[in-house]
PDB file of C-alpha atoms in Angstrom:
ATOM      1  CA  THR Y   1       7.536 -43.132  14.424  1.00 56.00           C
ATOM      2  CA  GLN Y   2      10.128 -43.638  11.408  1.00 63.00           C
ATOM      3  CA  GLY Y   3      11.595 -41.007   9.433  1.00 67.00           C
ATOM      4  CA  LEU Y   4      13.496 -40.652   6.030  1.00 62.00           C
ATOM      5  CA  ASN Y   5      16.162 -38.118   5.163  1.00 65.00           C
ATOM      6  CA  ILE Y   6      15.851 -37.892   1.415  1.00 56.00           C
ATOM      7  CA  SER Y   7      19.707 -36.392   0.463  1.00 60.00           C
ATOM      8  CA  ALA Y   8      20.860 -40.275   1.682  1.00 58.00           C
ATOM      9  CA  LEU Y   9      19.196 -42.462  -0.819  1.00 54.00           C
ATOM     10  CA  LYS Y  10      19.959 -44.114  -3.292  1.00 56.00           C
ATOM     11  CA  VAL Y  11      18.850 -43.406  -6.920  1.00 53.00           C
ATOM     12  CA  SER Y  12      16.647 -46.279  -8.021  1.00 55.00           C
ATOM     13  CA  LYS Y  13      14.056 -45.176 -10.236  1.00 58.00           C
ATOM     14  CA  LYS Y  14      13.718 -43.663 -13.756  1.00 67.00           C
ATOM     15  CA  ILE Y  15      11.325 -40.853 -14.564  1.00 73.00           C
ATOM     16  CA  LYS Y  16       9.594 -39.318 -17.681  1.00 74.00           C
ATOM     17  CA  THR Y  17       8.953 -35.570 -16.780  1.00 80.00           C
ATOM     18  CA  LEU Y  18      10.494 -33.886 -13.479  1.00 80.00           C
ATOM     19  CA  TYR Y  19       8.231 -31.183 -13.892  1.00 80.00           C
ATOM     20  CA  PRO Y  20       4.614 -30.125 -13.783  1.00 85.00           C
ATOM     21  CA  LYS Y  21       3.948 -28.867 -17.052  1.00 82.00           C
ATOM     22  CA  ASP Y  22       2.442 -25.070 -17.392  1.00 81.00           C
ATOM     23  CA  PHE Y  23       3.065 -24.825 -13.661  1.00 84.00           C
ATOM     24  CA  LYS Y  24       2.217 -21.266 -11.994  1.00 84.00           C
ATOM     25  CA  GLU Y  25       2.589 -20.250  -8.250  1.00 86.00           C
ATOM     26  CA  GLU Y  26      -0.957 -19.531  -6.989  1.00 86.00           C
ATOM     27  CA  GLN Y  27      -1.414 -16.454  -6.073  1.00 88.00           C
ATOM     28  CA  THR Y  28      -5.061 -16.462  -4.249  1.00 86.00           C
ATOM     29  CA  THR Y  29      -6.507 -18.336  -1.016  1.00 87.00           C
ATOM     30  CA  VAL Y  30      -8.248 -20.514  -3.241  1.00 85.00           C
ATOM     31  CA  TRP Y  31      -6.769 -22.898  -5.209  1.00 85.00           C
ATOM     32  CA  SER Y  32      -8.081 -25.590  -8.138  1.00 81.00           C
ATOM     33  CA  PHE Y  33      -5.787 -27.382 -10.107  1.00 80.00           C
ATOM     34  CA  LYS Y  34      -7.254 -29.309 -13.252  1.00 79.00           C
ATOM     35  CA  GLN Y  35      -5.718 -32.573 -12.611  1.00 80.00           C
ATOM     36  CA  ARG Y  36      -4.235 -34.299  -9.792  1.00 80.00           C
ATOM     37  CA  GLY Y  37      -0.287 -33.953 -10.815  1.00 85.00           C
ATOM     38  CA  ASN Y  38       1.716 -36.876 -11.895  1.00 82.00           C
ATOM     39  CA  TRP Y  39       5.399 -35.541 -12.387  1.00 81.00           C
ATOM     40  CA  ALA Y  40       8.213 -37.368 -11.014  1.00 83.00           C
ATOM     41  CA  THR Y  41       7.332 -40.242  -8.840  1.00 85.00           C
ATOM     42  CA  HIS Y  42       3.425 -38.685  -8.158  1.00 82.00           C
ATOM     43  CA  SER Y  43       1.077 -41.738  -8.833  1.00 82.00           C
ATOM     44  CA  GLY Y  44      -1.640 -40.588  -6.537  1.00 76.00           C
ATOM     45  CA  GLU Y  45      -1.971 -44.960  -5.264  1.00 79.00           C
ATOM     46  CA  TYR Y  46      -1.535 -44.179  -1.838  1.00 79.00           C
ATOM     47  CA  ARG Y  47      -4.751 -43.418   0.153  1.00 78.00           C
ATOM     48  CA  GLY Y  48      -5.319 -40.439   1.604  1.00 76.00           C
ATOM     49  CA  ASN Y  49      -2.327 -38.408  -0.237  1.00 80.00           C
ATOM     50  CA  TRP Y  50      -3.066 -34.880  -1.333  1.00 87.00           C
ATOM     51  CA  SER Y  51      -2.094 -33.156  -4.932  1.00 90.00           C
ATOM     52  CA  PRO Y  52       1.607 -32.177  -5.634  1.00 93.00           C
ATOM     53  CA  TYR Y  53       0.631 -28.836  -6.095  1.00 92.00           C
ATOM     54  CA  ILE Y  54      -0.301 -28.081  -2.943  1.00 92.00           C
ATOM     55  CA  PRO Y  55       3.229 -28.841  -1.419  1.00 95.00           C
ATOM     56  CA  ARG Y  56       4.750 -27.302  -4.551  1.00 96.00           C
ATOM     57  CA  ASN Y  57       2.954 -24.257  -3.502  1.00 94.00           C
ATOM     58  CA  VAL Y  58       3.960 -23.931  -0.254  1.00 95.00           C
ATOM     59  CA  ILE Y  59       7.330 -24.813  -0.500  1.00 98.00           C
ATOM     60  CA  LEU Y  60       7.673 -22.407  -3.018  1.00 96.00           C
ATOM     61  CA  LYS Y  61       6.136 -19.715  -0.593  1.00 95.00           C
ATOM     62  CA  TYR Y  62       7.465 -20.203   2.490  1.00 96.00           C
ATOM     63  CA  SER Y  63      11.205 -21.694   1.805  1.00 98.00           C
ATOM     64  CA  ASN Y  64      14.120 -21.119   0.185  1.00 98.00           C
ATOM     65  CA  PRO Y  65      16.325 -23.771  -1.992  1.00 97.00           C
ATOM     66  CA  ALA Y  66      18.681 -25.261   0.641  1.00 97.00           C
ATOM     67  CA  GLU Y  67      16.721 -24.998   3.494  1.00 98.00           C
ATOM     68  CA  LEU Y  68      15.235 -27.632   5.655  1.00 98.00           C
ATOM     69  CA  VAL Y  69      11.344 -28.842   5.436  1.00 98.00           C
ATOM     70  CA  LEU Y  70       9.801 -30.963   8.072  1.00 98.00           C
ATOM     71  CA  ASP Y  71       7.052 -33.351   7.010  1.00 97.00           C
ATOM     72  CA  TYR Y  72       5.347 -34.873  10.492  1.00 95.00           C
ATOM     73  CA  PHE Y  73       2.735 -37.070   8.360  1.00 93.00           C
ATOM     74  CA  CYS Y  74       4.605 -37.935   4.977  1.00 94.00           C
ATOM     75  CA  GLY Y  75       2.438 -40.594   3.883  1.00 92.00           C
ATOM     76  CA  ALA Y  76       3.741 -41.655   0.513  1.00 92.00           C
ATOM     77  CA  GLY Y  77       6.342 -38.873   0.713  1.00 94.00           C
ATOM     78  CA  THR Y  78       4.719 -36.202  -1.558  1.00 95.00           C
ATOM     79  CA  THR Y  79       6.113 -33.244   0.108  1.00 96.00           C
ATOM     80  CA  ALA Y  80       9.782 -35.171   0.132  1.00 97.00           C
ATOM     81  CA  VAL Y  81       9.489 -35.559  -3.438  1.00 95.00           C
ATOM     82  CA  GLU Y  82       8.549 -31.835  -4.106  1.00 95.00           C
ATOM     83  CA  CYS Y  83      11.045 -31.309  -1.346  1.00 97.00           C
ATOM     84  CA  LYS Y  84      13.865 -33.237  -3.641  1.00 96.00           C
ATOM     85  CA  LEU Y  85      12.903 -31.538  -6.829  1.00 95.00           C
ATOM     86  CA  LEU Y  86      12.572 -27.834  -5.664  1.00 97.00           C
ATOM     87  CA  GLY Y  87      16.073 -27.688  -3.784  1.00 97.00           C
ATOM     88  CA  ARG Y  88      15.139 -28.001   0.009  1.00 97.00           C
ATOM     89  CA  SER Y  89      16.225 -30.796   2.581  1.00 97.00           C
ATOM     90  CA  CYS Y  90      13.214 -32.646   3.980  1.00 97.00           C
ATOM     91  CA  ILE Y  91      13.119 -34.963   7.040  1.00 97.00           C
ATOM     92  CA  ALA Y  92       9.940 -36.655   6.973  1.00 96.00           C
ATOM     93  CA  PHE Y  93       8.069 -38.850   9.340  1.00 95.00           C
ATOM     94  CA  ASP Y  94       4.963 -41.485   9.514  1.00 96.00           C
ATOM     95  CA  ILE Y  95       3.744 -43.716  12.376  1.00 96.00           C
ATOM     96  CA  ASN Y  96       2.832 -46.092   9.188  1.00 94.00           C
ATOM     97  CA  ASN Y  97       5.704 -48.287   8.525  1.00 94.00           C
ATOM     98  CA  LYS Y  98       4.354 -49.059   5.335  1.00 92.00           C
ATOM     99  CA  ALA Y  99       3.985 -45.432   4.332  1.00 92.00           C
ATOM    100  CA  ILE Y 100       7.767 -44.779   5.082  1.00 94.00           C
ATOM    101  CA  GLU Y 101       8.875 -47.730   2.935  1.00 94.00           C
ATOM    102  CA  LEU Y 102       6.757 -46.103   0.163  1.00 93.00           C
ATOM    103  CA  ALA Y 103       8.104 -42.722   0.566  1.00 94.00           C
ATOM    104  CA  LYS Y 104      11.423 -43.906   0.080  1.00 94.00           C
ATOM    105  CA  LYS Y 105      10.910 -45.428  -2.412  1.00 92.00           C
ATOM    106  CA  GLU Y 106       9.074 -42.535  -4.255  1.00 92.00           C
ATOM    107  CA  CYS Y 107      11.836 -40.491  -3.457  1.00 92.00           C
ATOM    108  CA  ARG Y 108      14.651 -42.443  -4.875  1.00 90.00           C
ATOM    109  CA  PHE Y 109      14.999 -40.720  -8.500  1.00 85.00           C
TER     110      PHE Y 109
END
């Protein structure tokens, strides 16, 4: 497996908006989002990724700023990007080297 430490990445990407508009933390056990989410570097181009609203909600509910989040199946880095935006450290792993390279790219902002 390969991994990445988001705090070690250098900035290489300009983004238009850092945060979702009108975000409200989910309060029920059924979550529904009107759109996938495309703030920061989130794009949905990687096969099998999930809406960034999901890790954003989980990170806010179960961690505090500056804490460490481990992502063992990082894919394109959706969770790592949200950790960076929310002030958490993240160590992310994936068996797919192409996914790791994409996650590194997505976290450079």
